[in-house]
Amino acid sequence: HATYVDLAVEAATRMVERHFPPTRPGDYPDQFDELAEEASLDYGLDCSPMWGLGVDALSAKIVEALKDRLARARGKVGATVFDALEKVTFVQTADEAWHSHLGALDGMTAAAVLSPWGHRTAVADYSARCREAYAEFRLGIVDEFMPRLLEAAKDNDGETESAPETSLLSELQ
């Protein structure tokens, strides 16, 4: 439970920061429209009542709305099914992101091996790029997980625990 709540908070905060960067003041109507569209498409949220809020209040309201949406989804499919969906969705999302991350690391390794710089410079550059790549890997999971979880819960809406879900749950535990 703590995983998806923490990721929901981080995802909502990142979404607001993406649409309202400090370096791009003004343009509130366009920025808000882009944010509202993303929130609607990815999270099924209606942000129209949030029009006019500042960045901090907007983040807080979106976090609140997202937590409420998750609680409703959990209530509809049941805690056991939702917890299983959370685990499976997180593992699938992380696994897909991991493959991309490994590809990026392979490219950085090749660049370091073929680097015309000295060994120490290439290693230092590789180390810095790996940290950046890991941050991108982690944030990619944050951005992808929540919409996938909500979609999976919607796809399972109204289903009760069936034998496949029970066996899936037992495999996860």
Short mmCIF file of N, CA and C in Angstrom, two decimals:
data_model
loop_
_atom_site.label_atom_id
_atom_site.label_comp_id
_atom_site.label_asym_id
_atom_site.label_seq_id
_atom_site.Cartn_x
_atom_site.Cartn_y
_atom_site.Cartn_z
N HIS A 1 0.83 -1.20 0.00
CA HIS A 1 0.00 0.00 0.00
C HIS A 1 0.86 1.25 0.00
N ALA A 2 1.91 1.25 0.78
CA ALA A 2 2.75 2.44 0.86
C ALA A 2 3.42 2.74 -0.47
N THR A 3 3.73 1.71 -1.24
CA THR A 3 4.42 1.92 -2.52
C THR A 3 3.60 2.79 -3.45
N TYR A 4 2.36 2.40 -3.70
CA TYR A 4 1.59 3.17 -4.68
C TYR A 4 1.20 4.53 -4.16
N VAL A 5 1.03 4.69 -2.88
CA VAL A 5 0.71 6.02 -2.33
C VAL A 5 1.92 6.94 -2.48
N ASP A 6 3.10 6.44 -2.13
CA ASP A 6 4.31 7.26 -2.27
C ASP A 6 4.56 7.62 -3.73
N LEU A 7 4.38 6.65 -4.62
CA LEU A 7 4.58 6.91 -6.04
C LEU A 7 3.52 7.85 -6.59
N ALA A 8 2.31 7.79 -6.05
CA ALA A 8 1.26 8.71 -6.48
C ALA A 8 1.63 10.14 -6.12
N VAL A 9 2.15 10.33 -4.93
CA VAL A 9 2.56 11.67 -4.50
C VAL A 9 3.68 12.17 -5.41
N GLU A 10 4.66 11.32 -5.66
CA GLU A 10 5.79 11.73 -6.50
C GLU A 10 5.34 11.99 -7.94
N ALA A 11 4.46 11.15 -8.47
CA ALA A 11 3.98 11.33 -9.84
C ALA A 11 3.21 12.64 -9.99
N ALA A 12 2.34 12.93 -9.03
CA ALA A 12 1.55 14.16 -9.10
C ALA A 12 2.45 15.39 -9.00
N THR A 13 3.40 15.34 -8.10
CA THR A 13 4.32 16.46 -7.93
C THR A 13 5.14 16.69 -9.20
N ARG A 14 5.64 15.60 -9.79
CA ARG A 14 6.42 15.71 -11.03
C ARG A 14 5.57 16.25 -12.18
N MET A 15 4.32 15.84 -12.24
CA MET A 15 3.45 16.30 -13.31
C MET A 15 3.26 17.82 -13.22
N VAL A 16 3.02 18.32 -12.02
CA VAL A 16 2.86 19.77 -11.85
C VAL A 16 4.16 20.50 -12.19
N GLU A 17 5.29 19.96 -11.73
CA GLU A 17 6.58 20.60 -12.02
C GLU A 17 6.88 20.61 -13.51
N ARG A 18 6.46 19.56 -14.22
CA ARG A 18 6.68 19.50 -15.66
C ARG A 18 5.90 20.59 -16.40
N HIS A 19 4.71 20.86 -15.93
CA HIS A 19 3.86 21.83 -16.63
C HIS A 19 4.01 23.26 -16.11
N PHE A 20 4.56 23.39 -14.92
CA PHE A 20 4.76 24.72 -14.34
C PHE A 20 6.21 24.88 -13.88
N PRO A 21 7.15 24.81 -14.84
CA PRO A 21 8.56 24.95 -14.44
C PRO A 21 8.84 26.38 -13.99
N PRO A 22 9.76 26.53 -13.06
CA PRO A 22 10.06 27.88 -12.56
C PRO A 22 10.64 28.80 -13.63
N THR A 23 11.23 28.22 -14.66
CA THR A 23 11.84 29.04 -15.71
C THR A 23 10.84 29.52 -16.75
N ARG A 24 9.58 29.08 -16.63
CA ARG A 24 8.57 29.45 -17.63
C ARG A 24 7.37 30.11 -16.94
N PRO A 25 7.58 31.28 -16.37
CA PRO A 25 6.45 31.94 -15.71
C PRO A 25 5.44 32.46 -16.74
N GLY A 26 4.26 32.73 -16.26
CA GLY A 26 3.20 33.20 -17.16
C GLY A 26 2.58 32.04 -17.89
N ASP A 27 1.76 32.31 -18.87
CA ASP A 27 1.13 31.26 -19.66
C ASP A 27 0.28 30.30 -18.82
N TYR A 28 -0.27 30.76 -17.72
CA TYR A 28 -1.02 29.86 -16.84
C TYR A 28 -2.11 29.09 -17.58
N PRO A 29 -2.91 29.74 -18.41
CA PRO A 29 -3.99 28.99 -19.07
C PRO A 29 -3.47 27.81 -19.92
N ASP A 30 -2.41 28.03 -20.69
CA ASP A 30 -1.87 26.96 -21.52
C ASP A 30 -1.23 25.87 -20.67
N GLN A 31 -0.47 26.28 -19.66
CA GLN A 31 0.17 25.31 -18.78
C GLN A 31 -0.88 24.47 -18.05
N PHE A 32 -1.92 25.14 -17.56
CA PHE A 32 -2.96 24.41 -16.84
C PHE A 32 -3.71 23.46 -17.77
N ASP A 33 -4.00 23.91 -18.98
CA ASP A 33 -4.69 23.04 -19.94
C ASP A 33 -3.87 21.79 -20.24
N GLU A 34 -2.56 21.95 -20.42
CA GLU A 34 -1.70 20.79 -20.67
C GLU A 34 -1.69 19.84 -19.47
N LEU A 35 -1.61 20.41 -18.29
CA LEU A 35 -1.63 19.61 -17.06
C LEU A 35 -2.96 18.88 -16.92
N ALA A 36 -4.06 19.59 -17.14
CA ALA A 36 -5.39 18.99 -17.01
C ALA A 36 -5.58 17.87 -18.02
N GLU A 37 -5.06 18.05 -19.23
CA GLU A 37 -5.17 17.00 -20.24
C GLU A 37 -4.38 15.75 -19.82
N GLU A 38 -3.16 15.95 -19.34
CA GLU A 38 -2.36 14.81 -18.88
C GLU A 38 -3.02 14.11 -17.70
N ALA A 39 -3.52 14.89 -16.76
CA ALA A 39 -4.17 14.30 -15.58
C ALA A 39 -5.42 13.53 -15.98
N SER A 40 -6.15 14.02 -16.95
CA SER A 40 -7.35 13.34 -17.41
C SER A 40 -7.01 12.05 -18.15
N LEU A 41 -6.06 12.13 -19.08
CA LEU A 41 -5.71 10.97 -19.89
C LEU A 41 -4.99 9.89 -19.09
N ASP A 42 -4.05 10.29 -18.25
CA ASP A 42 -3.24 9.30 -17.53
C ASP A 42 -3.87 8.82 -16.22
N TYR A 43 -4.61 9.69 -15.55
CA TYR A 43 -5.09 9.36 -14.22
C TYR A 43 -6.61 9.42 -14.07
N GLY A 44 -7.30 9.86 -15.11
CA GLY A 44 -8.75 9.96 -15.02
C GLY A 44 -9.22 11.04 -14.06
N LEU A 45 -8.43 12.10 -13.92
CA LEU A 45 -8.77 13.18 -12.98
C LEU A 45 -9.35 14.38 -13.70
N ASP A 46 -10.30 15.03 -13.06
CA ASP A 46 -10.88 16.27 -13.56
C ASP A 46 -10.24 17.41 -12.77
N CYS A 47 -9.41 18.18 -13.42
CA CYS A 47 -8.69 19.26 -12.74
C CYS A 47 -9.39 20.62 -12.86
N SER A 48 -10.53 20.67 -13.53
CA SER A 48 -11.17 21.98 -13.74
C SER A 48 -11.47 22.71 -12.43
N PRO A 49 -11.85 22.03 -11.34
CA PRO A 49 -12.05 22.79 -10.09
C PRO A 49 -10.77 23.38 -9.51
N MET A 50 -9.62 22.96 -10.03
CA MET A 50 -8.33 23.41 -9.50
C MET A 50 -7.79 24.63 -10.23
N TRP A 51 -8.54 25.11 -11.24
CA TRP A 51 -8.11 26.26 -12.03
C TRP A 51 -7.79 27.44 -11.12
N GLY A 52 -6.66 28.06 -11.35
CA GLY A 52 -6.29 29.26 -10.62
C GLY A 52 -5.42 29.01 -9.40
N LEU A 53 -5.24 27.75 -9.02
CA LEU A 53 -4.41 27.45 -7.86
C LEU A 53 -2.94 27.64 -8.20
N GLY A 54 -2.17 27.99 -7.18
CA GLY A 54 -0.72 28.08 -7.34
C GLY A 54 -0.11 26.69 -7.42
N VAL A 55 1.17 26.63 -7.70
CA VAL A 55 1.85 25.36 -7.92
C VAL A 55 1.76 24.45 -6.70
N ASP A 56 2.01 24.97 -5.51
CA ASP A 56 1.97 24.13 -4.30
C ASP A 56 0.56 23.62 -4.02
N ALA A 57 -0.43 24.51 -4.11
CA ALA A 57 -1.81 24.10 -3.87
C ALA A 57 -2.28 23.13 -4.94
N LEU A 58 -1.85 23.35 -6.17
CA LEU A 58 -2.21 22.46 -7.28
C LEU A 58 -1.64 21.07 -7.06
N SER A 59 -0.38 21.00 -6.65
CA SER A 59 0.24 19.71 -6.34
C SER A 59 -0.53 18.99 -5.24
N ALA A 60 -0.84 19.72 -4.19
CA ALA A 60 -1.55 19.12 -3.07
C ALA A 60 -2.93 18.60 -3.49
N LYS A 61 -3.65 19.37 -4.29
CA LYS A 61 -4.99 18.95 -4.74
C LYS A 61 -4.92 17.74 -5.67
N ILE A 62 -3.92 17.71 -6.54
CA ILE A 62 -3.78 16.57 -7.44
C ILE A 62 -3.40 15.32 -6.65
N VAL A 63 -2.51 15.47 -5.68
CA VAL A 63 -2.16 14.34 -4.82
C VAL A 63 -3.41 13.82 -4.12
N GLU A 64 -4.20 14.72 -3.56
CA GLU A 64 -5.43 14.35 -2.87
C GLU A 64 -6.40 13.63 -3.82
N ALA A 65 -6.56 14.17 -5.03
CA ALA A 65 -7.47 13.57 -6.01
C ALA A 65 -6.96 12.20 -6.46
N LEU A 66 -5.66 12.08 -6.63
CA LEU A 66 -5.08 10.81 -7.05
C LEU A 66 -5.20 9.75 -5.95
N LYS A 67 -4.97 10.15 -4.71
CA LYS A 67 -5.15 9.21 -3.60
C LYS A 67 -6.61 8.75 -3.52
N ASP A 68 -7.53 9.68 -3.73
CA ASP A 68 -8.95 9.34 -3.71
C ASP A 68 -9.30 8.39 -4.85
N ARG A 69 -8.76 8.66 -6.02
CA ARG A 69 -8.99 7.78 -7.19
C ARG A 69 -8.45 6.38 -6.92
N LEU A 70 -7.27 6.29 -6.32
CA LEU A 70 -6.69 4.99 -5.98
C LEU A 70 -7.54 4.26 -4.93
N ALA A 71 -8.02 5.00 -3.95
CA ALA A 71 -8.86 4.38 -2.91
C ALA A 71 -10.15 3.85 -3.51
N ARG A 72 -10.75 4.61 -4.44
CA ARG A 72 -11.97 4.13 -5.10
C ARG A 72 -11.68 2.89 -5.93
N ALA A 73 -10.57 2.90 -6.67
CA ALA A 73 -10.20 1.73 -7.48
C ALA A 73 -9.97 0.52 -6.59
N ARG A 74 -9.30 0.73 -5.48
CA ARG A 74 -9.04 -0.36 -4.53
C ARG A 74 -10.35 -0.89 -3.96
N GLY A 75 -11.27 0.02 -3.66
CA GLY A 75 -12.56 -0.39 -3.12
C GLY A 75 -13.39 -1.17 -4.12
N LYS A 76 -13.30 -0.81 -5.40
CA LYS A 76 -14.08 -1.49 -6.43
C LYS A 76 -13.62 -2.92 -6.68
N VAL A 77 -12.31 -3.12 -6.76
CA VAL A 77 -11.81 -4.45 -7.08
C VAL A 77 -11.49 -5.28 -5.85
N GLY A 78 -11.43 -4.64 -4.70
CA GLY A 78 -11.09 -5.35 -3.47
C GLY A 78 -9.62 -5.22 -3.16
N ALA A 79 -9.31 -5.22 -1.88
CA ALA A 79 -7.94 -4.99 -1.43
C ALA A 79 -6.98 -6.08 -1.92
N THR A 80 -7.41 -7.33 -1.87
CA THR A 80 -6.52 -8.43 -2.26
C THR A 80 -6.18 -8.35 -3.74
N VAL A 81 -7.18 -8.16 -4.57
CA VAL A 81 -6.96 -8.07 -6.01
C VAL A 81 -6.12 -6.83 -6.33
N PHE A 82 -6.44 -5.70 -5.70
CA PHE A 82 -5.71 -4.47 -5.96
C PHE A 82 -4.24 -4.61 -5.56
N ASP A 83 -3.99 -5.23 -4.42
CA ASP A 83 -2.61 -5.43 -3.98
C ASP A 83 -1.84 -6.30 -4.97
N ALA A 84 -2.50 -7.34 -5.50
CA ALA A 84 -1.87 -8.20 -6.50
C ALA A 84 -1.61 -7.41 -7.78
N LEU A 85 -2.58 -6.60 -8.19
CA LEU A 85 -2.40 -5.76 -9.38
C LEU A 85 -1.25 -4.78 -9.19
N GLU A 86 -1.16 -4.22 -7.99
CA GLU A 86 -0.08 -3.27 -7.69
C GLU A 86 1.27 -3.95 -7.86
N LYS A 87 1.42 -5.13 -7.29
CA LYS A 87 2.70 -5.83 -7.37
C LYS A 87 3.05 -6.20 -8.81
N VAL A 88 2.10 -6.79 -9.52
CA VAL A 88 2.36 -7.23 -10.89
C VAL A 88 2.66 -6.03 -11.78
N THR A 89 1.87 -4.97 -11.65
CA THR A 89 2.05 -3.78 -12.48
C THR A 89 3.41 -3.13 -12.21
N PHE A 90 3.78 -3.07 -10.94
CA PHE A 90 5.07 -2.46 -10.61
C PHE A 90 6.22 -3.27 -11.19
N VAL A 91 6.15 -4.58 -11.04
CA VAL A 91 7.22 -5.44 -11.57
C VAL A 91 7.29 -5.34 -13.09
N GLN A 92 6.15 -5.34 -13.76
CA GLN A 92 6.15 -5.22 -15.23
C GLN A 92 6.72 -3.87 -15.68
N THR A 93 6.31 -2.81 -15.02
CA THR A 93 6.78 -1.47 -15.36
C THR A 93 8.29 -1.36 -15.14
N ALA A 94 8.75 -1.84 -13.99
CA ALA A 94 10.18 -1.77 -13.68
C ALA A 94 10.98 -2.65 -14.64
N ASP A 95 10.44 -3.82 -14.98
CA ASP A 95 11.15 -4.73 -15.88
C ASP A 95 11.33 -4.09 -17.26
N GLU A 96 10.29 -3.48 -17.78
CA GLU A 96 10.39 -2.82 -19.08
C GLU A 96 11.39 -1.66 -19.03
N ALA A 97 11.33 -0.88 -17.96
CA ALA A 97 12.26 0.24 -17.82
C ALA A 97 13.69 -0.27 -17.64
N TRP A 98 13.85 -1.40 -16.97
CA TRP A 98 15.17 -1.95 -16.73
C TRP A 98 15.86 -2.33 -18.04
N HIS A 99 15.11 -2.91 -18.96
CA HIS A 99 15.69 -3.28 -20.25
C HIS A 99 16.19 -2.04 -20.99
N SER A 100 15.43 -0.97 -20.98
CA SER A 100 15.86 0.28 -21.60
C SER A 100 17.09 0.85 -20.89
N HIS A 101 17.07 0.75 -19.57
CA HIS A 101 18.19 1.25 -18.77
C HIS A 101 19.48 0.49 -19.10
N LEU A 102 19.38 -0.83 -19.22
CA LEU A 102 20.56 -1.62 -19.55
C LEU A 102 21.09 -1.26 -20.94
N GLY A 103 20.19 -0.99 -21.87
CA GLY A 103 20.62 -0.54 -23.20
C GLY A 103 21.37 0.77 -23.13
N ALA A 104 20.88 1.69 -22.32
CA ALA A 104 21.56 2.98 -22.16
C ALA A 104 22.94 2.78 -21.52
N LEU A 105 23.03 1.90 -20.53
CA LEU A 105 24.32 1.62 -19.90
C LEU A 105 25.30 0.99 -20.88
N ASP A 106 24.80 0.09 -21.73
CA ASP A 106 25.67 -0.52 -22.74
C ASP A 106 26.25 0.55 -23.66
N GLY A 107 25.41 1.48 -24.07
CA GLY A 107 25.88 2.57 -24.92
C GLY A 107 26.92 3.43 -24.23
N MET A 108 26.70 3.71 -22.96
CA MET A 108 27.67 4.51 -22.20
C MET A 108 28.97 3.75 -22.01
N THR A 109 28.88 2.43 -21.80
CA THR A 109 30.09 1.62 -21.65
C THR A 109 30.90 1.65 -22.94
N ALA A 110 30.24 1.48 -24.05
CA ALA A 110 30.94 1.52 -25.34
C ALA A 110 31.60 2.87 -25.56
N ALA A 111 30.90 3.94 -25.19
CA ALA A 111 31.46 5.28 -25.35
C ALA A 111 32.68 5.47 -24.46
N ALA A 112 32.63 4.92 -23.24
CA ALA A 112 33.77 5.05 -22.32
C ALA A 112 34.97 4.24 -22.82
N VAL A 113 34.72 3.04 -23.35
CA VAL A 113 35.81 2.20 -23.85
C VAL A 113 36.48 2.86 -25.07
N LEU A 114 35.68 3.47 -25.91
CA LEU A 114 36.21 4.09 -27.12
C LEU A 114 36.62 5.55 -26.93
N SER A 115 36.54 6.03 -25.71
CA SER A 115 36.81 7.43 -25.42
C SER A 115 38.26 7.81 -25.73
N PRO A 116 38.44 8.96 -26.37
CA PRO A 116 39.81 9.42 -26.65
C PRO A 116 40.46 10.05 -25.41
N TRP A 117 39.70 10.26 -24.34
CA TRP A 117 40.23 10.86 -23.12
C TRP A 117 41.02 9.82 -22.35
N GLY A 118 41.66 10.25 -21.35
CA GLY A 118 42.39 9.33 -20.47
C GLY A 118 41.41 8.46 -19.69
N HIS A 119 41.93 7.39 -19.12
CA HIS A 119 41.10 6.42 -18.39
C HIS A 119 40.30 7.08 -17.26
N ARG A 120 40.95 7.89 -16.45
CA ARG A 120 40.28 8.51 -15.29
C ARG A 120 39.13 9.41 -15.74
N THR A 121 39.36 10.18 -16.77
CA THR A 121 38.32 11.07 -17.28
C THR A 121 37.13 10.26 -17.80
N ALA A 122 37.41 9.19 -18.53
CA ALA A 122 36.34 8.36 -19.07
C ALA A 122 35.56 7.69 -17.96
N VAL A 123 36.23 7.22 -16.93
CA VAL A 123 35.57 6.57 -15.80
C VAL A 123 34.72 7.58 -15.03
N ALA A 124 35.25 8.76 -14.81
CA ALA A 124 34.49 9.80 -14.10
C ALA A 124 33.25 10.18 -14.90
N ASP A 125 33.40 10.33 -16.21
CA ASP A 125 32.27 10.67 -17.07
C ASP A 125 31.23 9.54 -17.04
N TYR A 126 31.70 8.31 -17.12
CA TYR A 126 30.80 7.14 -17.08
C TYR A 126 30.02 7.11 -15.76
N SER A 127 30.72 7.34 -14.67
CA SER A 127 30.08 7.34 -13.35
C SER A 127 28.98 8.40 -13.26
N ALA A 128 29.28 9.60 -13.72
CA ALA A 128 28.28 10.68 -13.68
C ALA A 128 27.09 10.35 -14.57
N ARG A 129 27.35 9.82 -15.75
CA ARG A 129 26.26 9.47 -16.66
C ARG A 129 25.41 8.32 -16.12
N CYS A 130 26.05 7.39 -15.42
CA CYS A 130 25.29 6.28 -14.82
C CYS A 130 24.33 6.79 -13.75
N ARG A 131 24.77 7.74 -12.95
CA ARG A 131 23.89 8.32 -11.93
C ARG A 131 22.69 9.00 -12.59
N GLU A 132 22.96 9.75 -13.67
CA GLU A 132 21.87 10.41 -14.39
C GLU A 132 20.92 9.38 -15.02
N ALA A 133 21.50 8.32 -15.58
CA ALA A 133 20.68 7.29 -16.21
C ALA A 133 19.81 6.57 -15.17
N TYR A 134 20.35 6.35 -13.98
CA TYR A 134 19.56 5.71 -12.93
C TYR A 134 18.41 6.61 -12.50
N ALA A 135 18.69 7.90 -12.38
CA ALA A 135 17.62 8.84 -12.01
C ALA A 135 16.52 8.83 -13.07
N GLU A 136 16.90 8.79 -14.34
CA GLU A 136 15.90 8.72 -15.41
C GLU A 136 15.14 7.40 -15.37
N PHE A 137 15.83 6.33 -15.09
CA PHE A 137 15.21 5.01 -14.96
C PHE A 137 14.13 5.04 -13.87
N ARG A 138 14.51 5.55 -12.71
CA ARG A 138 13.58 5.60 -11.57
C ARG A 138 12.38 6.51 -11.86
N LEU A 139 12.64 7.67 -12.44
CA LEU A 139 11.55 8.59 -12.74
C LEU A 139 10.64 8.05 -13.84
N GLY A 140 11.20 7.29 -14.75
CA GLY A 140 10.38 6.64 -15.77
C GLY A 140 9.38 5.68 -15.15
N ILE A 141 9.83 4.96 -14.13
CA ILE A 141 8.93 4.04 -13.42
C ILE A 141 7.83 4.84 -12.72
N VAL A 142 8.22 5.92 -12.07
CA VAL A 142 7.24 6.77 -11.37
C VAL A 142 6.18 7.26 -12.34
N ASP A 143 6.60 7.72 -13.51
CA ASP A 143 5.66 8.28 -14.48
C ASP A 143 4.76 7.22 -15.12
N GLU A 144 5.25 6.01 -15.28
CA GLU A 144 4.48 4.96 -15.97
C GLU A 144 3.63 4.10 -15.05
N PHE A 145 4.06 3.91 -13.82
CA PHE A 145 3.40 2.96 -12.93
C PHE A 145 1.96 3.32 -12.61
N MET A 146 1.73 4.54 -12.17
CA MET A 146 0.40 4.91 -11.69
C MET A 146 -0.68 4.81 -12.77
N PRO A 147 -0.46 5.35 -13.99
CA PRO A 147 -1.49 5.18 -15.02
C PRO A 147 -1.75 3.70 -15.34
N ARG A 148 -0.69 2.90 -15.34
CA ARG A 148 -0.87 1.46 -15.60
C ARG A 148 -1.65 0.78 -14.50
N LEU A 149 -1.38 1.14 -13.26
CA LEU A 149 -2.11 0.55 -12.13
C LEU A 149 -3.59 0.90 -12.21
N LEU A 150 -3.89 2.15 -12.48
CA LEU A 150 -5.29 2.57 -12.59
C LEU A 150 -5.99 1.88 -13.75
N GLU A 151 -5.28 1.70 -14.86
CA GLU A 151 -5.86 1.01 -16.01
C GLU A 151 -6.09 -0.46 -15.69
N ALA A 152 -5.14 -1.09 -15.02
CA ALA A 152 -5.30 -2.49 -14.64
C ALA A 152 -6.48 -2.67 -13.68
N ALA A 153 -6.63 -1.73 -12.75
CA ALA A 153 -7.75 -1.81 -11.82
C ALA A 153 -9.07 -1.61 -12.55
N LYS A 154 -9.08 -0.71 -13.54
CA LYS A 154 -10.29 -0.48 -14.32
C LYS A 154 -10.64 -1.72 -15.13
N ASP A 155 -9.63 -2.37 -15.70
CA ASP A 155 -9.86 -3.58 -16.48
C ASP A 155 -10.39 -4.73 -15.62
N ASN A 156 -10.08 -4.70 -14.31
CA ASN A 156 -10.52 -5.75 -13.40
C ASN A 156 -11.72 -5.32 -12.57
N ASP A 157 -12.31 -4.17 -12.89
CA ASP A 157 -13.45 -3.63 -12.14
C ASP A 157 -14.60 -4.63 -12.10
N GLY A 158 -15.07 -4.89 -10.91
CA GLY A 158 -16.23 -5.75 -10.74
C GLY A 158 -15.92 -7.22 -10.68
N GLU A 159 -14.67 -7.60 -10.93
CA GLU A 159 -14.32 -9.02 -10.85
C GLU A 159 -14.06 -9.39 -9.41
N THR A 160 -14.44 -10.57 -9.08
CA THR A 160 -14.11 -11.08 -7.76
C THR A 160 -12.87 -11.92 -7.89
N GLU A 161 -12.34 -12.35 -6.79
CA GLU A 161 -11.14 -13.17 -6.83
C GLU A 161 -11.45 -14.48 -7.51
N SER A 162 -10.84 -14.67 -8.65
CA SER A 162 -11.00 -15.91 -9.39
C SER A 162 -9.81 -16.80 -9.10
N ALA A 163 -9.86 -18.02 -9.59
CA ALA A 163 -8.76 -18.94 -9.37
C ALA A 163 -7.43 -18.41 -9.93
N PRO A 164 -7.39 -17.82 -11.17
CA PRO A 164 -6.11 -17.30 -11.66
C PRO A 164 -5.56 -16.18 -10.78
N GLU A 165 -6.44 -15.29 -10.29
CA GLU A 165 -5.97 -14.22 -9.43
C GLU A 165 -5.46 -14.76 -8.11
N THR A 166 -6.13 -15.78 -7.58
CA THR A 166 -5.69 -16.38 -6.34
C THR A 166 -4.34 -17.05 -6.53
N SER A 167 -4.17 -17.76 -7.65
CA SER A 167 -2.88 -18.41 -7.89
C SER A 167 -1.79 -17.37 -8.13
N LEU A 168 -2.13 -16.27 -8.83
CA LEU A 168 -1.17 -15.22 -9.05
C LEU A 168 -0.74 -14.61 -7.72
N LEU A 169 -1.71 -14.38 -6.87
CA LEU A 169 -1.43 -13.81 -5.56
C LEU A 169 -0.53 -14.75 -4.75
N SER A 170 -0.80 -16.04 -4.80
CA SER A 170 0.04 -16.97 -4.04
C SER A 170 1.46 -17.02 -4.61
N GLU A 171 1.63 -16.86 -5.92
CA GLU A 171 2.96 -16.81 -6.51
C GLU A 171 3.72 -15.60 -6.06
N LEU A 172 3.02 -14.48 -5.88
CA LEU A 172 3.68 -13.23 -5.49
C LEU A 172 4.10 -13.23 -4.03
N GLN A 173 3.42 -14.02 -3.21
CA GLN A 173 3.72 -13.99 -1.78
C GLN A 173 4.78 -14.93 -1.38
#
